mmCIF file of C-alpha atoms and ligand atoms in Angstrom:
data_model
loop_
_atom_site.group_PDB
_atom_site.id
_atom_site.type_symbol
_atom_site.label_atom_id
_atom_site.label_comp_id
_atom_site.label_asym_id
_atom_site.label_seq_id
_atom_site.Cartn_x
_atom_site.Cartn_y
_atom_site.Cartn_z
ATOM 1 C CA MET A 1 25.324 -20.454 -2.812
ATOM 2 C CA SER A 2 29.103 -20.493 -2.595
ATOM 3 C CA GLU A 3 31.472 -17.710 -3.695
ATOM 4 C CA VAL A 4 33.913 -18.503 -6.518
ATOM 5 C CA ILE A 5 37.648 -18.034 -5.918
ATOM 6 C CA LYS A 6 39.260 -14.979 -7.533
ATOM 7 C CA SER A 7 42.492 -15.056 -9.546
ATOM 8 C CA THR A 8 44.322 -12.578 -11.773
ATOM 9 C CA GLU A 9 43.824 -14.894 -14.730
ATOM 10 C CA ARG A 10 40.078 -15.039 -14.108
ATOM 11 C CA ASP A 11 39.858 -11.254 -13.529
ATOM 12 C CA ALA A 12 41.646 -10.642 -16.830
ATOM 13 C CA TYR A 13 39.211 -12.966 -18.573
ATOM 14 C CA TYR A 14 36.174 -11.202 -17.028
ATOM 15 C CA GLU A 15 37.594 -7.859 -18.118
ATOM 16 C CA LYS A 16 38.116 -9.118 -21.658
ATOM 17 C CA ILE A 17 34.603 -10.503 -22.150
ATOM 18 C CA SER A 18 33.002 -7.491 -20.451
ATOM 19 C CA GLY A 19 33.757 -5.430 -23.555
ATOM 20 C CA ASP A 20 31.379 -7.716 -25.458
ATOM 21 C CA CYS A 21 28.642 -7.338 -22.838
ATOM 22 C CA LEU A 22 29.182 -10.800 -21.371
ATOM 23 C CA THR A 23 29.297 -11.649 -17.656
ATOM 24 C CA PRO A 24 30.151 -15.004 -16.110
ATOM 25 C CA LEU A 25 27.183 -16.234 -14.101
ATOM 26 C CA TRP A 26 29.447 -17.891 -11.522
ATOM 27 C CA SER A 27 30.753 -14.491 -10.393
ATOM 28 C CA VAL A 28 27.275 -13.098 -9.650
ATOM 29 C CA MET A 29 25.205 -16.178 -8.876
ATOM 30 C CA SER A 30 25.350 -15.815 -5.100
ATOM 31 C CA LYS A 31 23.867 -12.300 -5.411
ATOM 32 C CA LEU A 32 21.131 -13.427 -7.801
ATOM 33 C CA VAL A 33 19.951 -16.542 -6.031
ATOM 34 C CA THR A 34 20.048 -15.856 -2.305
ATOM 35 C CA SER A 35 19.119 -18.320 0.418
ATOM 36 C CA VAL A 36 16.617 -15.809 1.856
ATOM 37 C CA PRO A 37 15.047 -12.628 0.392
ATOM 38 C CA GLY A 38 17.025 -9.403 0.707
ATOM 39 C CA SER A 39 16.431 -6.456 -1.614
ATOM 40 C CA GLY A 40 17.899 -3.492 0.209
ATOM 41 C CA CYS A 41 14.472 -2.490 1.555
ATOM 42 C CA ILE A 42 15.012 -1.207 5.102
ATOM 43 C CA PRO A 43 12.601 -1.200 8.080
ATOM 44 C CA TYR A 44 11.625 2.432 8.647
ATOM 45 C CA LEU A 45 9.006 4.581 10.383
ATOM 46 C CA TRP A 46 7.686 8.010 9.325
ATOM 47 C CA ASP A 47 6.363 9.888 12.282
ATOM 48 C CA TYR A 48 3.156 11.589 11.168
ATOM 49 C CA PRO A 49 3.492 14.979 12.924
ATOM 50 C CA SER A 50 6.797 15.729 11.242
ATOM 51 C CA ALA A 51 5.759 14.414 7.800
ATOM 52 C CA ARG A 52 2.539 16.438 8.150
ATOM 53 C CA LYS A 53 4.478 19.601 8.969
ATOM 54 C CA HIS A 54 6.518 19.246 5.760
ATOM 55 C CA LEU A 55 3.394 18.499 3.740
ATOM 56 C CA MET A 56 1.553 21.572 5.058
ATOM 57 C CA GLU A 57 4.562 23.663 4.073
ATOM 58 C CA ALA A 58 4.327 22.213 0.538
ATOM 59 C CA GLY A 59 0.724 23.457 0.615
ATOM 60 C CA LYS A 60 2.062 27.018 0.689
ATOM 61 C CA LEU A 61 4.706 26.360 -1.953
ATOM 62 C CA ILE A 62 2.648 24.840 -4.761
ATOM 63 C CA THR A 63 -1.033 24.309 -5.609
ATOM 64 C CA ALA A 64 -2.528 20.854 -6.138
ATOM 65 C CA LYS A 65 -3.329 21.870 -9.721
ATOM 66 C CA GLU A 66 0.195 22.973 -10.591
ATOM 67 C CA ALA A 67 1.739 19.911 -8.947
ATOM 68 C CA GLU A 68 -0.949 17.706 -10.599
ATOM 69 C CA ARG A 69 -0.717 15.758 -7.343
ATOM 70 C CA ARG A 70 0.793 17.483 -4.293
ATOM 71 C CA VAL A 71 2.481 14.521 -2.695
ATOM 72 C CA LEU A 72 5.525 13.882 -0.537
ATOM 73 C CA ILE A 73 6.877 10.475 -1.501
ATOM 74 C CA LEU A 74 7.686 8.173 1.410
ATOM 75 C CA GLU A 75 10.994 6.925 0.136
ATOM 76 C CA ASN A 76 12.509 3.868 1.717
ATOM 77 C CA PRO A 77 16.000 4.776 2.996
ATOM 78 C CA GLY A 78 17.327 1.780 1.048
ATOM 79 C CA PHE A 79 15.827 3.167 -2.174
ATOM 80 C CA ARG A 80 16.530 6.909 -2.123
ATOM 81 C CA GLY A 81 15.913 8.529 -5.493
ATOM 82 C CA GLN A 82 13.770 5.612 -6.675
ATOM 83 C CA SER A 83 10.302 6.696 -5.482
ATOM 84 C CA LYS A 84 9.724 3.374 -3.730
ATOM 85 C CA ILE A 85 8.561 2.470 -0.244
ATOM 86 C CA THR A 86 9.274 -1.231 -0.904
ATOM 87 C CA SER A 87 10.861 -2.918 -3.935
ATOM 88 C CA SER A 88 7.520 -3.204 -5.715
ATOM 89 C CA LEU A 89 5.351 -0.478 -4.192
ATOM 90 C CA TYR A 90 5.068 3.249 -3.829
ATOM 91 C CA GLY A 91 3.777 5.276 -0.869
ATOM 92 C CA GLY A 92 3.141 9.005 -0.538
ATOM 93 C CA LEU A 93 1.252 11.556 1.537
ATOM 94 C CA GLN A 94 -1.085 13.761 -0.482
ATOM 95 C CA LEU A 95 -2.565 17.104 0.540
ATOM 96 C CA VAL A 96 -5.615 18.726 -1.055
ATOM 97 C CA ASN A 97 -6.426 22.082 0.536
ATOM 98 C CA PRO A 98 -9.921 23.606 0.743
ATOM 99 C CA GLY A 99 -11.047 24.809 -2.676
ATOM 100 C CA GLU A 100 -8.399 22.854 -4.547
ATOM 101 C CA ILE A 101 -8.735 20.314 -7.301
ATOM 102 C CA ALA A 102 -6.276 17.636 -8.347
ATOM 103 C CA PRO A 103 -7.118 17.419 -12.066
ATOM 104 C CA ALA A 104 -8.516 14.348 -13.814
ATOM 105 C CA HIS A 105 -6.091 11.891 -15.332
ATOM 106 C CA ARG A 106 -5.713 8.145 -15.740
ATOM 107 C CA HIS A 107 -2.853 5.678 -15.813
ATOM 108 C CA THR A 108 -2.134 1.979 -15.815
ATOM 109 C CA GLN A 109 -0.914 2.119 -12.212
ATOM 110 C CA THR A 110 -3.498 1.079 -9.607
ATOM 111 C CA ALA A 111 -3.895 3.275 -6.529
ATOM 112 C CA LEU A 112 -5.325 2.973 -3.068
ATOM 113 C CA ARG A 113 -5.950 5.944 -0.779
ATOM 114 C CA PHE A 114 -6.005 5.551 2.946
ATOM 115 C CA VAL A 115 -7.516 8.681 4.482
ATOM 116 C CA MET A 116 -5.411 10.154 7.290
ATOM 117 C CA GLU A 117 -7.031 13.492 8.014
ATOM 118 C CA GLY A 118 -9.974 15.708 7.034
ATOM 119 C CA GLU A 119 -13.581 15.093 6.181
ATOM 120 C CA GLY A 120 -15.764 15.853 3.223
ATOM 121 C CA ALA A 121 -13.435 16.173 0.256
ATOM 122 C CA TYR A 122 -14.224 13.752 -2.483
ATOM 123 C CA THR A 123 -12.628 11.788 -5.233
ATOM 124 C CA VAL A 124 -14.322 10.959 -8.510
ATOM 125 C CA VAL A 125 -13.482 7.589 -10.027
ATOM 126 C CA ALA A 126 -14.868 6.502 -13.396
ATOM 127 C CA GLY A 127 -17.761 8.946 -13.224
ATOM 128 C CA GLU A 128 -18.851 8.316 -9.619
ATOM 129 C CA LYS A 129 -17.998 10.512 -6.690
ATOM 130 C CA THR A 130 -17.340 9.390 -3.148
ATOM 131 C CA LYS A 131 -16.842 11.440 -0.027
ATOM 132 C CA MET A 132 -13.723 10.634 1.937
ATOM 133 C CA SER A 133 -13.506 10.263 5.732
ATOM 134 C CA VAL A 134 -10.653 9.287 8.022
ATOM 135 C CA GLY A 135 -9.825 5.571 7.801
ATOM 136 C CA ASP A 136 -11.635 5.005 4.483
ATOM 137 C CA MET A 137 -9.828 2.842 1.921
ATOM 138 C CA VAL A 138 -10.574 4.149 -1.560
ATOM 139 C CA ILE A 139 -9.324 2.468 -4.723
ATOM 140 C CA THR A 140 -8.586 3.771 -8.188
ATOM 141 C CA PRO A 141 -8.461 0.916 -10.708
ATOM 142 C CA ASN A 142 -5.920 0.802 -13.499
ATOM 143 C CA TRP A 143 -6.947 3.168 -16.377
ATOM 144 C CA ALA A 144 -9.914 4.717 -14.511
ATOM 145 C CA TRP A 145 -10.274 8.510 -14.757
ATOM 146 C CA HIS A 146 -9.859 10.112 -11.347
ATOM 147 C CA ASP A 147 -9.783 13.601 -9.874
ATOM 148 C CA HIS A 148 -9.914 14.835 -6.303
ATOM 149 C CA ARG A 149 -11.798 17.904 -5.113
ATOM 150 C CA ASN A 150 -11.857 19.522 -1.714
ATOM 151 C CA GLU A 151 -14.983 21.607 -1.233
ATOM 152 C CA SER A 152 -14.808 21.267 2.572
ATOM 153 C CA ASP A 153 -13.193 23.835 4.838
ATOM 154 C CA GLN A 154 -10.370 21.589 6.104
ATOM 155 C CA PRO A 155 -7.230 20.225 4.510
ATOM 156 C CA MET A 156 -7.509 16.577 3.397
ATOM 157 C CA ILE A 157 -4.505 14.309 3.736
ATOM 158 C CA TRP A 158 -4.314 10.724 2.647
ATOM 159 C CA LEU A 159 -1.737 8.035 2.061
ATOM 160 C CA ASP A 160 -1.416 6.977 -1.572
ATOM 161 C CA GLY A 161 -0.324 3.400 -2.198
ATOM 162 C CA LEU A 162 0.439 2.550 -5.814
ATOM 163 C CA ASP A 163 2.019 -0.324 -7.726
ATOM 164 C CA ILE A 164 4.324 2.102 -9.589
ATOM 165 C CA PRO A 165 7.613 0.135 -9.242
ATOM 166 C CA LEU A 166 5.880 -3.052 -10.344
ATOM 167 C CA VAL A 167 4.381 -1.385 -13.437
ATOM 168 C CA GLN A 168 7.746 0.236 -14.121
ATOM 169 C CA PHE A 169 9.528 -3.120 -13.856
ATOM 170 C CA LEU A 170 7.133 -4.642 -16.394
ATOM 171 C CA ASP A 171 7.427 -1.593 -18.690
ATOM 172 C CA THR A 172 3.664 -1.184 -18.889
ATOM 173 C CA SER A 173 3.187 2.463 -17.904
ATOM 174 C CA PHE A 174 0.672 4.533 -19.894
ATOM 175 C CA ALA A 175 -0.951 7.753 -18.706
ATOM 176 C CA GLU A 176 -3.073 10.601 -20.024
ATOM 177 C CA MET A 177 -4.602 13.846 -18.817
ATOM 178 C CA HIS A 178 -8.338 14.424 -19.201
ATOM 179 C CA ASP A 179 -9.183 17.417 -21.368
ATOM 180 C CA LYS A 180 -11.072 18.895 -18.375
ATOM 181 C CA ASP A 181 -9.914 19.260 -14.765
ATOM 182 C CA ARG A 182 -13.154 17.689 -13.598
ATOM 183 C CA GLN A 183 -14.516 14.626 -15.288
ATOM 184 C CA MET A 184 -18.302 14.415 -15.846
ATOM 185 C CA LEU A 185 -20.342 12.562 -13.262
ATOM 186 C CA SER A 186 -22.105 9.651 -14.952
ATOM 187 C CA ARG A 187 -23.285 7.604 -11.942
ATOM 188 C CA SER A 188 -25.097 8.682 -8.795
ATOM 189 C CA GLU A 189 -23.159 8.839 -5.543
ATOM 190 C CA GLY A 190 -23.318 5.561 -3.604
ATOM 191 C CA ASP A 191 -24.327 3.497 -6.658
ATOM 192 C CA SER A 192 -21.375 1.081 -6.587
ATOM 193 C CA MET A 193 -21.764 0.523 -2.837
ATOM 194 C CA ALA A 194 -25.484 -0.201 -3.250
ATOM 195 C CA ARG A 195 -24.913 -2.693 -6.046
ATOM 196 C CA TYR A 196 -21.850 -4.482 -4.753
ATOM 197 C CA GLY A 197 -21.212 -3.540 -1.120
ATOM 198 C CA GLU A 198 -24.194 -5.027 0.707
ATOM 199 C CA GLY A 199 -23.343 -8.726 0.504
ATOM 200 C CA MET A 200 -25.560 -8.905 -2.597
ATOM 201 C CA LEU A 201 -25.030 -8.632 -6.357
ATOM 202 C CA PRO A 202 -27.409 -7.390 -9.048
ATOM 203 C CA VAL A 203 -29.374 -10.406 -10.281
ATOM 204 C CA GLY A 204 -27.834 -11.932 -13.354
ATOM 205 C CA HIS A 205 -24.409 -10.613 -12.458
ATOM 206 C CA THR A 206 -21.887 -13.306 -13.371
ATOM 207 C CA ARG A 207 -18.740 -11.480 -14.371
ATOM 208 C CA LYS A 208 -15.810 -11.768 -11.987
ATOM 209 C CA SER A 209 -13.983 -8.501 -12.454
ATOM 210 C CA LEU A 210 -10.244 -8.255 -11.872
ATOM 211 C CA VAL A 211 -10.731 -5.198 -9.675
ATOM 212 C CA SER A 212 -13.445 -4.589 -7.116
ATOM 213 C CA PRO A 213 -16.472 -2.589 -8.314
ATOM 214 C CA ILE A 214 -16.656 -1.121 -4.770
ATOM 215 C CA PHE A 215 -14.268 1.793 -4.658
ATOM 216 C CA ASN A 216 -14.780 3.151 -1.163
ATOM 217 C CA TYR A 217 -14.506 0.839 1.838
ATOM 218 C CA PRO A 218 -15.659 3.138 4.665
ATOM 219 C CA TYR A 219 -13.837 2.916 7.970
ATOM 220 C CA ASP A 220 -16.965 2.944 10.118
ATOM 221 C CA ARG A 221 -18.029 -0.383 8.551
ATOM 222 C CA THR A 222 -14.562 -1.934 8.702
ATOM 223 C CA ARG A 223 -14.191 -0.899 12.311
ATOM 224 C CA GLU A 224 -17.627 -2.130 13.281
ATOM 225 C CA ALA A 225 -16.884 -5.558 11.768
ATOM 226 C CA LEU A 226 -13.706 -5.919 13.813
ATOM 227 C CA GLU A 227 -15.376 -4.629 16.978
ATOM 228 C CA SER A 228 -18.182 -7.189 16.571
ATOM 229 C CA MET A 229 -15.690 -9.993 15.938
ATOM 230 C CA ARG A 230 -13.773 -9.309 19.114
ATOM 231 C CA LYS A 231 -16.717 -10.547 21.192
ATOM 232 C CA GLN A 232 -16.004 -14.057 19.934
ATOM 233 C CA ASN A 233 -12.531 -13.870 21.502
ATOM 234 C CA GLN A 234 -10.822 -15.827 18.719
ATOM 235 C CA TRP A 235 -7.493 -14.078 18.415
ATOM 236 C CA ASP A 236 -4.826 -15.150 15.975
ATOM 237 C CA PRO A 237 -1.583 -15.232 17.978
ATOM 238 C CA CYS A 238 0.361 -13.511 15.159
ATOM 239 C CA HIS A 239 -2.261 -11.078 13.846
ATOM 240 C CA GLY A 240 -4.923 -10.444 16.480
ATOM 241 C CA LEU A 241 -8.001 -10.058 14.273
ATOM 242 C CA LYS A 242 -7.071 -9.387 10.671
ATOM 243 C CA MET A 243 -9.365 -8.863 7.683
ATOM 244 C CA GLN A 244 -8.568 -8.335 4.023
ATOM 245 C CA TYR A 245 -10.449 -5.987 1.690
ATOM 246 C CA ILE A 246 -12.052 -8.048 -1.067
ATOM 247 C CA ASN A 247 -13.605 -7.856 -4.506
ATOM 248 C CA PRO A 248 -17.194 -9.083 -3.908
ATOM 249 C CA THR A 249 -17.537 -10.432 -7.466
ATOM 250 C CA SER A 250 -14.667 -12.899 -7.053
ATOM 251 C CA GLY A 251 -13.759 -13.131 -3.362
ATOM 252 C CA ASP A 252 -10.214 -12.204 -4.389
ATOM 253 C CA TYR A 253 -8.281 -9.156 -3.178
ATOM 254 C CA ALA A 254 -9.888 -5.811 -4.038
ATOM 255 C CA MET A 255 -7.078 -4.996 -6.492
ATOM 256 C CA PRO A 256 -5.043 -7.411 -8.628
ATOM 257 C CA THR A 257 -1.659 -5.972 -7.666
ATOM 258 C CA MET A 258 -2.120 -4.852 -4.058
ATOM 259 C CA ALA A 259 -3.657 -6.475 -1.002
ATOM 260 C CA ALA A 260 -4.999 -4.292 1.786
ATOM 261 C CA PHE A 261 -5.768 -5.334 5.336
ATOM 262 C CA MET A 262 -7.131 -3.971 8.602
ATOM 263 C CA GLN A 263 -6.322 -5.608 11.901
ATOM 264 C CA LEU A 264 -7.278 -5.139 15.502
ATOM 265 C CA ILE A 265 -4.795 -5.938 18.228
ATOM 266 C CA THR A 266 -6.077 -5.591 21.737
ATOM 267 C CA LYS A 267 -4.474 -3.783 24.658
ATOM 268 C CA ASP A 268 -1.601 -5.602 26.333
ATOM 269 C CA MET A 269 -1.427 -8.225 23.579
ATOM 270 C CA GLU A 270 2.030 -9.131 22.325
ATOM 271 C CA THR A 271 1.780 -10.961 19.009
ATOM 272 C CA GLU A 272 3.884 -14.010 18.195
ATOM 273 C CA THR A 273 6.690 -13.544 15.707
ATOM 274 C CA TYR A 274 5.634 -13.759 12.079
ATOM 275 C CA ARG A 275 7.191 -13.191 8.701
ATOM 276 C CA SER A 276 6.064 -13.274 5.094
ATOM 277 C CA THR A 277 7.643 -12.544 1.727
ATOM 278 C CA ASP A 278 5.392 -9.571 0.921
ATOM 279 C CA ALA A 279 7.068 -6.400 2.156
ATOM 280 C CA THR A 280 4.310 -4.498 3.944
ATOM 281 C CA VAL A 281 3.455 -0.846 4.568
ATOM 282 C CA MET A 282 1.563 -0.328 7.837
ATOM 283 C CA VAL A 283 -0.411 2.621 9.147
ATOM 284 C CA ALA A 284 -1.296 2.909 12.810
ATOM 285 C CA VAL A 285 -4.904 4.050 12.604
ATOM 286 C CA GLU A 286 -5.744 3.987 16.292
ATOM 287 C CA GLY A 287 -3.867 3.068 19.447
ATOM 288 C CA SER A 288 -0.206 2.999 20.252
ATOM 289 C CA GLY A 289 2.432 0.348 20.582
ATOM 290 C CA THR A 290 5.782 -0.991 19.519
ATOM 291 C CA THR A 291 6.518 -3.168 16.520
ATOM 292 C CA THR A 292 9.754 -5.100 16.504
ATOM 293 C CA ILE A 293 11.033 -5.689 12.982
ATOM 294 C CA GLN A 294 14.016 -8.020 12.673
ATOM 295 C CA GLY A 295 15.055 -7.141 16.224
ATOM 296 C CA GLN A 296 14.638 -3.371 15.816
ATOM 297 C CA ALA A 297 11.885 -1.707 17.878
ATOM 298 C CA PHE A 298 9.667 0.977 16.319
ATOM 299 C CA GLN A 299 7.313 2.858 18.612
ATOM 300 C CA TRP A 300 4.201 4.216 16.981
ATOM 301 C CA GLN A 301 1.322 6.556 17.625
ATOM 302 C CA PRO A 302 -1.837 7.075 15.540
ATOM 303 C CA LYS A 303 -1.113 7.933 11.868
ATOM 304 C CA ASP A 304 2.543 6.878 11.946
ATOM 305 C CA ILE A 305 3.544 4.822 8.889
ATOM 306 C CA PHE A 306 6.157 2.059 8.847
ATOM 307 C CA VAL A 307 7.599 -0.548 6.495
ATOM 308 C CA ILE A 308 8.263 -4.223 7.144
ATOM 309 C CA PRO A 309 10.593 -5.598 4.436
ATOM 310 C CA SER A 310 10.199 -9.062 2.951
ATOM 311 C CA TRP A 311 10.966 -11.945 5.298
ATOM 312 C CA CYS A 312 11.781 -9.726 8.300
ATOM 313 C CA THR A 313 10.427 -11.049 11.579
ATOM 314 C CA VAL A 314 7.676 -8.910 13.042
ATOM 315 C CA SER A 315 5.822 -8.770 16.338
ATOM 316 C CA HIS A 316 3.549 -6.106 17.783
ATOM 317 C CA LYS A 317 3.183 -5.074 21.405
ATOM 318 C CA VAL A 318 0.184 -2.880 21.902
ATOM 319 C CA GLU A 319 -0.367 -0.466 24.782
ATOM 320 C CA GLU A 320 -3.806 0.730 23.757
ATOM 321 C CA ASP A 321 -6.268 -1.160 21.503
ATOM 322 C CA ALA A 322 -4.846 -0.705 18.039
ATOM 323 C CA MET A 323 -6.192 -0.730 14.498
ATOM 324 C CA LEU A 324 -3.484 -1.260 11.899
ATOM 325 C CA PHE A 325 -4.038 -0.779 8.181
ATOM 326 C CA SER A 326 -1.566 -2.368 5.779
ATOM 327 C CA TYR A 327 -0.907 -3.007 2.095
ATOM 328 C CA SER A 328 1.488 -5.183 0.131
ATOM 329 C CA ASP A 329 1.968 -6.939 -3.218
ATOM 330 C CA ARG A 330 0.683 -10.264 -1.841
ATOM 331 C CA PRO A 331 -1.822 -10.915 -4.699
ATOM 332 C CA VAL A 332 1.002 -10.852 -7.237
ATOM 333 C CA GLN A 333 3.219 -13.142 -5.189
ATOM 334 C CA GLN A 334 0.378 -15.596 -4.596
ATOM 335 C CA LYS A 335 -0.660 -15.705 -8.267
ATOM 336 C CA LEU A 336 2.947 -16.496 -9.185
ATOM 337 C CA GLY A 337 3.271 -19.178 -6.512
ATOM 338 C CA LEU A 338 5.999 -17.233 -4.710
ATOM 339 C CA TRP A 339 4.370 -16.128 -1.470
ATOM 340 C CA ARG A 340 5.579 -17.710 1.762
ATOM 341 C CA GLU A 341 4.834 -17.064 5.394
ATOM 342 C CA MET A 342 6.270 -18.410 8.616
ATOM 343 C CA ARG A 343 4.937 -18.342 12.137
ATOM 344 C CA SER A 344 7.365 -18.411 15.022
ATOM 345 C CA ALA A 345 6.372 -21.964 15.897
ATOM 346 C CA GLN A 346 7.169 -23.201 12.374
ATOM 347 C CA LYS A 347 10.504 -24.366 11.042
ATOM 348 C CA ASP A 348 12.162 -22.496 8.139
ATOM 349 C CA GLY A 349 11.972 -23.643 4.491
HETATM 350 C C1 1HN B 1 -1.678 9.650 -8.802
HETATM 351 O O1 1HN B 1 -2.476 9.598 -9.866
HETATM 352 C C2 1HN B 1 -2.170 10.052 -7.582
HETATM 353 O O2 1HN B 1 -4.368 10.317 -8.399
HETATM 354 C C3 1HN B 1 -1.349 10.079 -6.480
HETATM 355 O O3 1HN B 1 -3.960 10.987 -6.430
HETATM 356 C C4 1HN B 1 -0.034 9.725 -6.565
HETATM 357 C C5 1HN B 1 1.826 9.021 -7.901
HETATM 358 C C6 1HN B 1 2.353 8.683 -9.107
HETATM 359 C C7 1HN B 1 1.552 8.600 -10.226
HETATM 360 C C8 1HN B 1 0.222 8.913 -10.141
HETATM 361 C C9 1HN B 1 -3.604 10.475 -7.479
HETATM 362 C C10 1HN B 1 0.491 9.342 -7.787
HETATM 363 C C11 1HN B 1 -0.319 9.302 -8.921
#
C-alpha cells in the first residue's frame, strides 16, 4: 500500500473536513490495510519467580474476597494500560491463599485456568466442583457461575486466560455477582468427566455444544498421552508433538473463542521456523530451552510465560525435554476464514 504525497493544500482540506468528523481514506489506508499483520503486540517473557514474588506480596495486601479476583494482569508491553496480553486475549496470574474464597460470579467472557502451583484447591463451575492440580487446564464457559475455594494448606496459583479484549471489541460484556459467595453444588464431583471425558458419550446424546462439557483436563492424562505418543517417533519438525484440547461432542476446540494446546519437544531438538496469525501465549510447563521470536531469543525455565505475536517467526531449542502449554484465538480466526500459517519451507502469501 503506497503512501500519498502531502501538500499544504491537502493538509488544509483535511483540517477543514475533520471538524465534520470526516477523514480521507487515502491518508490512512496504508495503516489500515497492511501487507503483513502488525498490531503493536510485542514478544515478551515473564519470568515466573519474579512475577510470583509480586503476587505473594499482593496476598498480604488484599484478600481474594475483597479483590473479587486477586490477579496480576500480564500486560503486553505494547498494550500497557489495556489489560491485554495479545490484541484479542487477556492473561493474568491469580493467587488464592489457604482458607480463601473467590466469590461466585458469572460473565460473558470465557476463561481458561492453567494451574501453575499448589494442589487441592478447587473451582466450582455450573454446580460441579473440580480439584485443581499443577498442569491442569480448567475451563469456565461463558455465563457459567464460578467460584474458587482453597481449603488446602498451600497457596494456589494459576494462569487465567480470557477472551476479554475480544468481548470488549464486540461490546458484548455482561456480568453479575451471585447472591452467595459459594454457589450450591448440584452435580457430583467427576460427573462431567465420567460422561464426556472417557472417549464415550451418554447414549442418545446428539447435541454438539459450543463449549466442551468437560471442564477439567487433568495434566496427568495429557502428559501420559504425549509420553505414549513419543514412542512412535513421529515428530513434527515445527511443533514436536502437539495436541489440542477438544470438545468431545463436536471435535472442535474446547472453547469457541480460545484454542489451547500442549506440546512435547524432546531434548536437543531445534524446531523449524514457523509462524501463524494467531498471537499465542505460551507457558513452559516442564523443561528448559530458548525460543527465538522474530530473531529475538527468550530463554525459559519451568513456569515462565511468553507471548508470540501474530505472524512472528518462532523456533524452539530445547535443552531438557519440554512440555509447552499455549492458548490463542485460533478458533475465531479459523471460523472467519482468516487464519494462516507458514512453515519455514513454504513460500509467503
Ligand atoms: C474472572 O472471573 C476470573 O473467575 C479471573 O477467576 C480473572 C479477569 C477479568 C474478568 C473476570 C476468575 C478475570 C475474571
